[in-house]
Structure formats: structure tokens, C-alpha cells
Tab-separated table of C-alpha atoms in Angstrom:
chain	number	residue	atom	x	y	z
A	494	MET	CA	-61.491	-40.428	-40.033
A	495	ASP	CA	-60.250	-37.380	-38.126
A	496	VAL	CA	-63.374	-35.373	-37.197
A	497	PHE	CA	-63.146	-31.829	-35.824
A	498	THR	CA	-66.362	-31.003	-33.935
A	499	VAL	CA	-67.534	-27.396	-33.661
A	500	SER	CA	-70.524	-26.109	-31.697
A	501	PHE	CA	-72.255	-22.737	-31.477
A	502	PHE	CA	-74.072	-20.964	-28.649
A	503	GLY	CA	-75.625	-17.522	-28.457
A	504	HIS	CA	-78.613	-15.492	-27.438
A	505	ARG	CA	-82.125	-15.876	-28.768
A	506	ARG	CA	-82.349	-12.233	-29.847
A	507	ILE	CA	-79.574	-10.470	-31.737
A	508	ASP	CA	-79.502	-6.901	-33.014
A	509	ASN	CA	-76.432	-6.802	-35.279
A	510	MET	CA	-77.019	-9.911	-37.367
A	511	SER	CA	-75.109	-8.839	-40.465
A	512	ALA	CA	-71.886	-8.170	-38.529
A	513	ILE	CA	-72.133	-11.571	-36.857
A	514	GLU	CA	-72.809	-13.289	-40.185
A	515	GLU	CA	-69.724	-11.665	-41.686
A	516	LYS	CA	-67.489	-12.779	-38.819
A	517	LEU	CA	-68.939	-16.297	-38.794
A	518	ASP	CA	-68.308	-16.534	-42.539
A	519	GLU	CA	-64.582	-15.890	-41.958
A	520	ILE	CA	-64.386	-18.324	-39.048
A	521	LEU	CA	-66.219	-21.115	-40.875
A	522	CYS	CA	-64.123	-20.759	-44.024
A	523	ASP	CA	-60.995	-21.145	-41.934
A	524	ILE	CA	-62.352	-24.164	-40.067
A	525	ILE	CA	-63.533	-25.964	-43.209
A	526	GLU	CA	-60.345	-25.287	-45.157
A	527	ASN	CA	-58.015	-26.354	-42.341
A	528	ASN	CA	-59.628	-29.604	-41.188
A	529	ASN	CA	-60.099	-32.971	-42.870
A	530	PHE	CA	-63.708	-33.312	-41.777
A	531	VAL	CA	-65.877	-30.978	-39.677
A	532	GLU	CA	-68.996	-31.808	-37.729
A	533	PHE	CA	-71.032	-28.701	-36.928
A	534	LEU	CA	-73.402	-29.140	-33.979
A	535	VAL	CA	-76.191	-26.564	-33.972
A	536	GLY	CA	-79.406	-25.792	-32.144
A	537	ARG	CA	-82.576	-24.103	-33.297
A	538	GLU	CA	-83.546	-21.966	-30.338
A	539	GLY	CA	-83.282	-18.404	-31.639
A	540	ASP	CA	-81.572	-15.772	-33.790
A	541	PHE	CA	-77.988	-16.905	-33.242
A	542	ASP	CA	-78.755	-20.540	-34.082
A	543	ILE	CA	-80.597	-19.534	-37.243
A	544	ILE	CA	-77.733	-17.266	-38.336
A	545	VAL	CA	-75.177	-20.013	-37.723
A	546	ALA	CA	-77.075	-22.640	-39.722
A	547	SER	CA	-77.564	-20.211	-42.597
A	548	VAL	CA	-73.885	-19.254	-42.712
A	549	ILE	CA	-72.785	-22.899	-42.547
A	550	ARG	CA	-75.001	-23.706	-45.539
A	551	ARG	CA	-73.783	-20.691	-47.491
A	552	VAL	CA	-70.069	-21.274	-46.798
A	553	THR	CA	-70.112	-25.002	-47.541
A	554	LYS	CA	-71.908	-24.341	-50.839
A	555	ARG	CA	-69.523	-21.537	-51.818
A	556	LEU	CA	-66.404	-23.546	-50.973
A	557	ASP	CA	-67.884	-26.629	-52.661
A	558	ARG	CA	-66.281	-28.802	-50.015
A	559	LYS	CA	-67.832	-32.085	-48.993
A	560	ASN	CA	-65.857	-32.299	-45.751
A	561	SER	CA	-68.525	-31.237	-43.304
A	562	VAL	CA	-71.853	-32.194	-41.846
A	563	MET	CA	-74.335	-29.968	-40.001
A	564	THR	CA	-76.202	-31.762	-37.233
A	565	LEU	CA	-79.197	-30.245	-35.497
A	566	VAL	CA	-79.176	-31.415	-31.882
A	567	LEU	CA	-82.628	-31.139	-30.324
A	568	PRO	CA	-82.955	-31.181	-26.517
A	569	TYR	CA	-86.052	-33.441	-26.764
A	570	MET	CA	-88.555	-34.530	-29.379
A	571	LYS	CA	-90.370	-31.401	-30.499
A	572	SER	CA	-93.815	-31.468	-32.074
A	573	ASP	CA	-92.777	-29.303	-35.027
A	574	TYR	CA	-90.029	-31.810	-35.835
A	575	GLN	CA	-92.481	-34.702	-35.612
A	576	LYS	CA	-94.868	-32.906	-37.962
A	577	SER	CA	-92.276	-31.855	-40.544
A	578	SER	CA	-89.175	-34.013	-40.177
A	579	GLU	CA	-88.693	-34.041	-43.968
A	580	HIS	CA	-88.326	-30.250	-43.937
A	581	TYR	CA	-85.646	-30.478	-41.242
A	582	LEU	CA	-83.783	-33.234	-43.080
A	583	ASN	CA	-83.802	-31.181	-46.264
A	584	TYR	CA	-81.988	-28.365	-44.453
A	585	TYR	CA	-79.784	-30.151	-41.887
A	586	ASP	CA	-77.578	-33.076	-42.833
A	587	GLU	CA	-78.567	-34.915	-39.665
A	588	VAL	CA	-81.013	-34.418	-36.794
A	589	GLU	CA	-80.571	-36.063	-33.419
A	590	ILE	CA	-82.313	-35.991	-30.067
A	591	CYS	CA	-79.863	-35.520	-27.195
A	592	THR	CA	-80.230	-38.503	-24.876
A	593	GLU	CA	-78.841	-36.569	-21.885
A	594	SER	CA	-81.619	-33.984	-22.076
A	595	ALA	CA	-84.560	-35.916	-23.486
A	596	ASN	CA	-85.747	-37.197	-20.105
A	597	VAL	CA	-85.274	-34.134	-17.900
A	598	HIS	CA	-87.792	-31.363	-17.230
A	599	TYR	CA	-88.232	-29.316	-20.408
A	600	LYS	CA	-87.083	-26.126	-18.659
A	601	ALA	CA	-83.715	-27.743	-17.896
A	602	ALA	CA	-83.397	-29.684	-21.148
A	603	ILE	CA	-81.603	-27.046	-23.214
A	604	GLN	CA	-78.860	-26.594	-20.619
A	605	HIS	CA	-78.389	-30.377	-20.384
A	606	ARG	CA	-78.233	-30.569	-24.181
A	607	ASN	CA	-75.698	-27.726	-24.287
A	608	LYS	CA	-73.401	-29.466	-21.791
A	609	SER	CA	-73.606	-32.660	-23.800
A	610	ILE	CA	-72.677	-30.774	-26.971
A	611	ILE	CA	-69.694	-29.121	-25.253
A	612	ASP	CA	-68.509	-32.537	-24.065
A	613	ARG	CA	-68.459	-33.659	-27.735
A	614	SER	CA	-66.828	-30.494	-29.107
A	615	ASP	CA	-63.241	-29.647	-29.934
A	616	PHE	CA	-64.126	-25.999	-30.495
A	617	ALA	CA	-67.091	-23.793	-29.534
A	618	VAL	CA	-68.120	-20.376	-30.819
A	619	PHE	CA	-70.082	-18.121	-28.464
A	620	TYR	CA	-72.001	-14.891	-28.888
A	621	VAL	CA	-72.660	-13.814	-25.305
A	622	GLU	CA	-73.594	-10.292	-24.196
A	623	ARG	CA	-75.218	-11.023	-20.819
A	624	ASP	CA	-76.058	-13.728	-18.311
A	625	GLY	CA	-78.355	-16.508	-19.426
A	626	GLY	CA	-78.191	-19.978	-20.906
A	627	ALA	CA	-75.436	-19.212	-23.434
A	628	TYR	CA	-73.368	-17.605	-20.670
A	629	LYS	CA	-73.803	-20.665	-18.422
A	630	THR	CA	-72.775	-22.911	-21.283
A	631	MET	CA	-69.706	-20.754	-21.952
A	632	LYS	CA	-68.675	-21.048	-18.297
A	633	TYR	CA	-69.088	-24.822	-18.529
A	634	ALA	CA	-66.965	-24.876	-21.706
A	635	GLU	CA	-64.221	-22.866	-20.004
A	636	LYS	CA	-63.904	-25.656	-17.424
A	637	SER	CA	-63.789	-28.382	-20.083
A	638	ASN	CA	-61.168	-29.275	-22.678
A	639	CYS	CA	-63.048	-27.417	-25.396
A	640	ARG	CA	-61.340	-24.472	-27.087
A	641	ILE	CA	-63.486	-21.329	-27.135
A	642	LEU	CA	-63.949	-18.406	-29.476
A	643	ARG	CA	-66.110	-15.619	-28.091
A	644	LEU	CA	-67.692	-13.012	-30.300
A	645	ASN	CA	-68.109	-9.844	-28.242
A	646	LYS	CA	-70.851	-7.266	-28.555
A	647	SER	CA	-68.795	-5.389	-31.127
A	648	VAL	CA	-68.130	-8.639	-33.012
A	649	SER	CA	-64.835	-7.224	-34.233
A	650	ASN	CA	-63.179	-8.306	-30.981
A	651	ILE	CA	-62.446	-11.948	-30.419
A	652	GLU	CA	-61.328	-13.309	-27.098
């Protein structure tokens, strides 16, 4: 099966959520409609990740397409996942622990996980306004074979 893998990276705190949701809705519709099967790789580290997961759920339900899967990629085993894995599996299609980041210091684990996700991705969507982890991941993606879509501060501009 021909799988198109898409990942998402952005800041923990976001001010203009509704504008980002609207733009992501357009992007996800296009991706789902123009690929045989899509694997969405998502995190759960802040506002952007929560927005992305919500929009993926909404778009896949609206389009009534069964050609995608949303995988939560955790950087290491988290206690809240251990306590309520059923809740996670009711929302995400799959949950995995990134092997590349599971055994490193927890402060470095997210960046290791992000690099691993980029290495698996055909396409990555970024919402980056400043330096930080998402910015470092975007710079890593620029050096890889992954295609990039960057949502700017204004969201209406795409690089």
C-alpha cells in the first residue's frame, strides 16, 4: 500500500487558534483527498498538537474517508498514558512510544522523537513563530528529504 506520512510541529501556546484550525482544515482535506492512504503522526505536547488532532478527527469524519490513520507518537512512556491508555486509544487510531527517544534524558526526548518523526515523514506542517523545539525540528526537516509547509504568524501566508 502506498502510504503518505504527514507530521505536525508547533508551539505549546498559540493565540490565534481558530485561524490555524481553518487553514489546517483546508490542508488536511487536500491531503486526504489526493492520497491513497495517509498516516498522520502527531504529538500531545501543547496547543498546536491538540488543534491538529482535533482537526484531523473532524476532517476525516466529515469526508467519511477511511484512508487515514492518526498515530500519537510519545517520546517515552508517560504516566497519564499508563493510567488511561483506553482513553487515548478511543481518540487516536494508534499510540506508539518512539524507540529513539525512550531511553534518552527526558529533557532531550521530545527533540529526539521529533527527528525520528521527520525521518519517517513525506510532508511536515509547521507553525513556528520563534526559536524553540519546533524551530529546531523545522531546521532539521529542511536538511532532510521531507517536504515542508510552514504556517506563518498570520497563517494566511504559506512558505
